[in-house]
Amino acid sequence: MYPEHTPHVPVQRAVEVHQPTPYPPAVAVPAPVVPVQPNAVPAVASIVLPDGRVVTGYAINPAQPEPIASKPAVARTAMNVALGGVGFLAVCGGLILLTSFIAALTAFITQLITLAAVIFGGWIAVQLFSAHGHQGGGTTVHIRKAVIKRNKFRG
């Protein structure tokens, strides 16, 4: 066989295992604290460690947990849905009132037009059929009594 067709065999290497070195447990010896007067808190505190070292630093107030926000009795989504329903009902009521108003206005305008037609038509009828209708600037025609004898008109 040729070398390029030989199967690949992984090379075995030695594995090194490192174990962590445990630290010896700390001795529970309370560290001495510099005496402080009861009502006064110093700006800088010093602590003497068991091996004689002195650590100096500022006093840190313990972290206060953030107040837990109280949840409302009703979820915001439920409140939004309820308000949307109230708004929808208000709009529907308004639309019903609007259509009623438009219908009433249409009926009123129709009655006004009918009343105007009756009044105007009556006025025209009175002008046409009254005896006083000739007092205006119209043309007056007088017709004489005519006598017709033997197909001749004498007027």
mmCIF file of C-alpha atoms in Angstrom:
data_model
loop_
_atom_site.group_PDB
_atom_site.id
_atom_site.type_symbol
_atom_site.label_atom_id
_atom_site.label_comp_id
_atom_site.label_asym_id
_atom_site.label_seq_id
_atom_site.Cartn_x
_atom_site.Cartn_y
_atom_site.Cartn_z
ATOM 1 C CA MET A 1 0.000 0.000 0.000
ATOM 2 C CA TYR A 2 0.908 3.560 -0.568
ATOM 3 C CA PRO A 3 1.662 5.892 2.341
ATOM 4 C CA GLU A 4 -1.142 8.359 1.531
ATOM 5 C CA HIS A 5 -3.698 5.542 1.744
ATOM 6 C CA THR A 6 -2.653 4.227 5.147
ATOM 7 C CA PRO A 7 -5.247 4.579 7.864
ATOM 8 C CA HIS A 8 -4.681 7.375 10.376
ATOM 9 C CA VAL A 9 -3.679 6.128 13.779
ATOM 10 C CA PRO A 10 -3.699 8.691 16.629
ATOM 11 C CA VAL A 11 -0.492 9.016 18.600
ATOM 12 C CA GLN A 12 -0.760 8.083 22.251
ATOM 13 C CA ARG A 13 0.716 10.658 24.674
ATOM 14 C CA ALA A 14 1.264 10.436 28.370
ATOM 15 C CA VAL A 15 -1.354 12.250 30.488
ATOM 16 C CA GLU A 16 -0.208 14.286 33.465
ATOM 17 C CA VAL A 17 -2.682 14.787 36.295
ATOM 18 C CA HIS A 18 -2.262 17.731 38.654
ATOM 19 C CA GLN A 19 -3.919 17.534 42.029
ATOM 20 C CA PRO A 20 -4.642 20.832 43.802
ATOM 21 C CA THR A 21 -2.798 21.399 47.037
ATOM 22 C CA PRO A 22 -5.295 22.066 49.808
ATOM 23 C CA TYR A 23 -4.670 24.956 52.173
ATOM 24 C CA PRO A 24 -4.742 24.205 55.835
ATOM 25 C CA PRO A 25 -7.990 25.314 57.485
ATOM 26 C CA ALA A 26 -7.925 28.731 59.097
ATOM 27 C CA VAL A 27 -7.818 28.762 62.850
ATOM 28 C CA ALA A 28 -10.934 30.387 64.241
ATOM 29 C CA VAL A 29 -9.209 32.959 66.395
ATOM 30 C CA PRO A 30 -11.159 36.175 66.819
ATOM 31 C CA ALA A 31 -9.183 39.177 65.707
ATOM 32 C CA PRO A 32 -8.744 41.858 68.339
ATOM 33 C CA VAL A 33 -10.632 45.046 67.622
ATOM 34 C CA VAL A 34 -9.513 48.487 68.633
ATOM 35 C CA PRO A 35 -11.851 49.692 71.397
ATOM 36 C CA VAL A 36 -14.389 52.266 70.264
ATOM 37 C CA GLN A 37 -16.420 54.584 72.409
ATOM 38 C CA PRO A 38 -20.068 53.508 72.547
ATOM 39 C CA ASN A 39 -21.700 56.475 70.770
ATOM 40 C CA ALA A 40 -18.925 57.431 68.364
ATOM 41 C CA VAL A 41 -18.003 55.561 65.192
ATOM 42 C CA PRO A 42 -14.492 56.354 63.999
ATOM 43 C CA ALA A 43 -13.988 57.341 60.396
ATOM 44 C CA VAL A 44 -11.141 54.829 60.092
ATOM 45 C CA ALA A 45 -11.080 51.417 61.802
ATOM 46 C CA SER A 46 -7.955 49.400 62.577
ATOM 47 C CA ILE A 47 -7.803 45.646 63.206
ATOM 48 C CA VAL A 48 -4.792 43.713 64.550
ATOM 49 C CA LEU A 49 -4.441 40.286 62.938
ATOM 50 C CA PRO A 50 -3.183 37.224 64.900
ATOM 51 C CA ASP A 51 0.224 37.376 63.190
ATOM 52 C CA GLY A 52 0.721 40.976 64.402
ATOM 53 C CA ARG A 53 -0.177 42.857 61.232
ATOM 54 C CA VAL A 54 -2.500 45.841 61.532
ATOM 55 C CA VAL A 55 -5.178 46.392 58.880
ATOM 56 C CA THR A 56 -6.636 49.871 58.697
ATOM 57 C CA GLY A 57 -9.683 50.837 56.602
ATOM 58 C CA TYR A 58 -12.934 52.665 56.486
ATOM 59 C CA ALA A 59 -15.980 51.261 58.190
ATOM 60 C CA ILE A 60 -18.463 49.965 55.653
ATOM 61 C CA ASN A 61 -22.147 49.968 56.311
ATOM 62 C CA PRO A 62 -23.791 46.672 55.457
ATOM 63 C CA ALA A 63 -25.610 46.666 52.151
ATOM 64 C CA GLN A 64 -29.309 47.264 52.537
ATOM 65 C CA PRO A 65 -31.505 45.074 50.360
ATOM 66 C CA GLU A 66 -33.663 46.935 47.855
ATOM 67 C CA PRO A 67 -37.276 47.225 48.914
ATOM 68 C CA ILE A 68 -39.515 44.724 47.186
ATOM 69 C CA ALA A 69 -42.018 46.465 44.971
ATOM 70 C CA SER A 70 -45.508 45.511 45.970
ATOM 71 C CA LYS A 71 -47.509 43.948 43.193
ATOM 72 C CA PRO A 72 -50.860 45.531 42.433
ATOM 73 C CA ALA A 73 -53.948 43.512 43.266
ATOM 74 C CA VAL A 74 -54.906 43.407 39.575
ATOM 75 C CA ALA A 75 -52.441 42.820 36.751
ATOM 76 C CA ARG A 76 -51.812 45.700 34.361
ATOM 77 C CA THR A 77 -52.851 43.621 31.366
ATOM 78 C CA ALA A 78 -56.214 42.834 32.937
ATOM 79 C CA MET A 79 -56.683 46.507 33.767
ATOM 80 C CA ASN A 80 -55.875 47.536 30.187
ATOM 81 C CA VAL A 81 -58.341 45.000 28.789
ATOM 82 C CA ALA A 82 -61.048 46.221 31.169
ATOM 83 C CA LEU A 83 -60.437 49.870 30.280
ATOM 84 C CA GLY A 84 -60.483 48.991 26.589
ATOM 85 C CA GLY A 85 -63.870 47.314 27.048
ATOM 86 C CA VAL A 86 -65.259 50.360 28.865
ATOM 87 C CA GLY A 87 -63.982 52.613 26.094
ATOM 88 C CA PHE A 88 -65.506 50.371 23.443
ATOM 89 C CA LEU A 89 -68.874 50.451 25.215
ATOM 90 C CA ALA A 90 -68.693 54.240 25.445
ATOM 91 C CA VAL A 91 -67.936 54.504 21.726
ATOM 92 C CA CYS A 92 -70.799 52.141 20.841
ATOM 93 C CA GLY A 93 -73.195 54.166 22.968
ATOM 94 C CA GLY A 94 -71.971 57.339 21.318
ATOM 95 C CA LEU A 95 -72.467 55.827 17.860
ATOM 96 C CA ILE A 96 -76.017 54.805 18.751
ATOM 97 C CA LEU A 97 -76.729 58.343 19.952
ATOM 98 C CA LEU A 98 -75.127 59.785 16.819
ATOM 99 C CA THR A 99 -77.235 57.655 14.478
ATOM 100 C CA SER A 100 -80.374 58.507 16.466
ATOM 101 C CA PHE A 101 -79.493 62.199 16.230
ATOM 102 C CA ILE A 102 -78.909 61.955 12.463
ATOM 103 C CA ALA A 103 -82.231 60.153 11.968
ATOM 104 C CA ALA A 104 -84.086 62.773 14.045
ATOM 105 C CA LEU A 105 -82.382 65.621 12.184
ATOM 106 C CA THR A 106 -83.304 64.067 8.828
ATOM 107 C CA ALA A 107 -86.946 63.724 9.901
ATOM 108 C CA PHE A 108 -86.981 67.335 11.123
ATOM 109 C CA ILE A 109 -85.517 68.665 7.858
ATOM 110 C CA THR A 110 -88.025 66.584 5.866
ATOM 111 C CA GLN A 111 -90.895 68.065 7.885
ATOM 112 C CA LEU A 112 -89.543 71.589 7.353
ATOM 113 C CA ILE A 113 -89.342 71.049 3.592
ATOM 114 C CA THR A 114 -92.878 69.623 3.537
ATOM 115 C CA LEU A 115 -94.182 72.542 5.599
ATOM 116 C CA ALA A 116 -92.449 75.054 3.314
ATOM 117 C CA ALA A 117 -93.938 73.351 0.230
ATOM 118 C CA VAL A 118 -97.438 73.411 1.731
ATOM 119 C CA ILE A 119 -97.155 77.066 2.756
ATOM 120 C CA PHE A 120 -95.601 78.184 -0.540
ATOM 121 C CA GLY A 121 -98.090 76.128 -2.567
ATOM 122 C CA GLY A 122 -100.976 77.584 -0.592
ATOM 123 C CA TRP A 123 -99.685 81.102 -1.166
ATOM 124 C CA ILE A 124 -99.436 80.456 -4.894
ATOM 125 C CA ALA A 125 -102.989 79.014 -4.935
ATOM 126 C CA VAL A 126 -104.341 82.033 -3.081
ATOM 127 C CA GLN A 127 -102.633 84.352 -5.569
ATOM 128 C CA LEU A 128 -104.056 82.497 -8.563
ATOM 129 C CA PHE A 129 -107.617 81.979 -7.385
ATOM 130 C CA SER A 130 -108.310 85.134 -5.393
ATOM 131 C CA ALA A 131 -110.430 87.981 -6.754
ATOM 132 C CA HIS A 132 -107.865 90.505 -5.665
ATOM 133 C CA GLY A 133 -105.215 88.998 -7.856
ATOM 134 C CA HIS A 134 -105.650 91.704 -10.537
ATOM 135 C CA GLN A 135 -104.436 94.593 -8.440
ATOM 136 C CA GLY A 136 -100.880 93.941 -9.431
ATOM 137 C CA GLY A 137 -99.163 95.120 -12.598
ATOM 138 C CA GLY A 138 -100.941 92.595 -14.877
ATOM 139 C CA THR A 139 -102.863 93.309 -18.116
ATOM 140 C CA THR A 140 -106.608 93.777 -17.867
ATOM 141 C CA VAL A 141 -108.787 92.727 -20.816
ATOM 142 C CA HIS A 142 -112.447 93.855 -21.034
ATOM 143 C CA ILE A 143 -114.714 91.737 -23.126
ATOM 144 C CA ARG A 144 -117.939 93.397 -24.389
ATOM 145 C CA LYS A 145 -121.111 91.637 -24.941
ATOM 146 C CA ALA A 146 -121.145 90.668 -28.507
ATOM 147 C CA VAL A 147 -124.131 90.033 -30.639
ATOM 148 C CA ILE A 148 -123.807 87.623 -33.483
ATOM 149 C CA LYS A 149 -126.427 87.922 -36.305
ATOM 150 C CA ARG A 150 -126.228 86.034 -39.470
ATOM 151 C CA ASN A 151 -122.631 85.057 -39.221
ATOM 152 C CA LYS A 152 -121.533 88.625 -38.729
ATOM 153 C CA PHE A 153 -119.810 89.792 -35.592
ATOM 154 C CA ARG A 154 -120.785 93.217 -34.302
ATOM 155 C CA GLY A 155 -118.914 94.199 -31.331
#
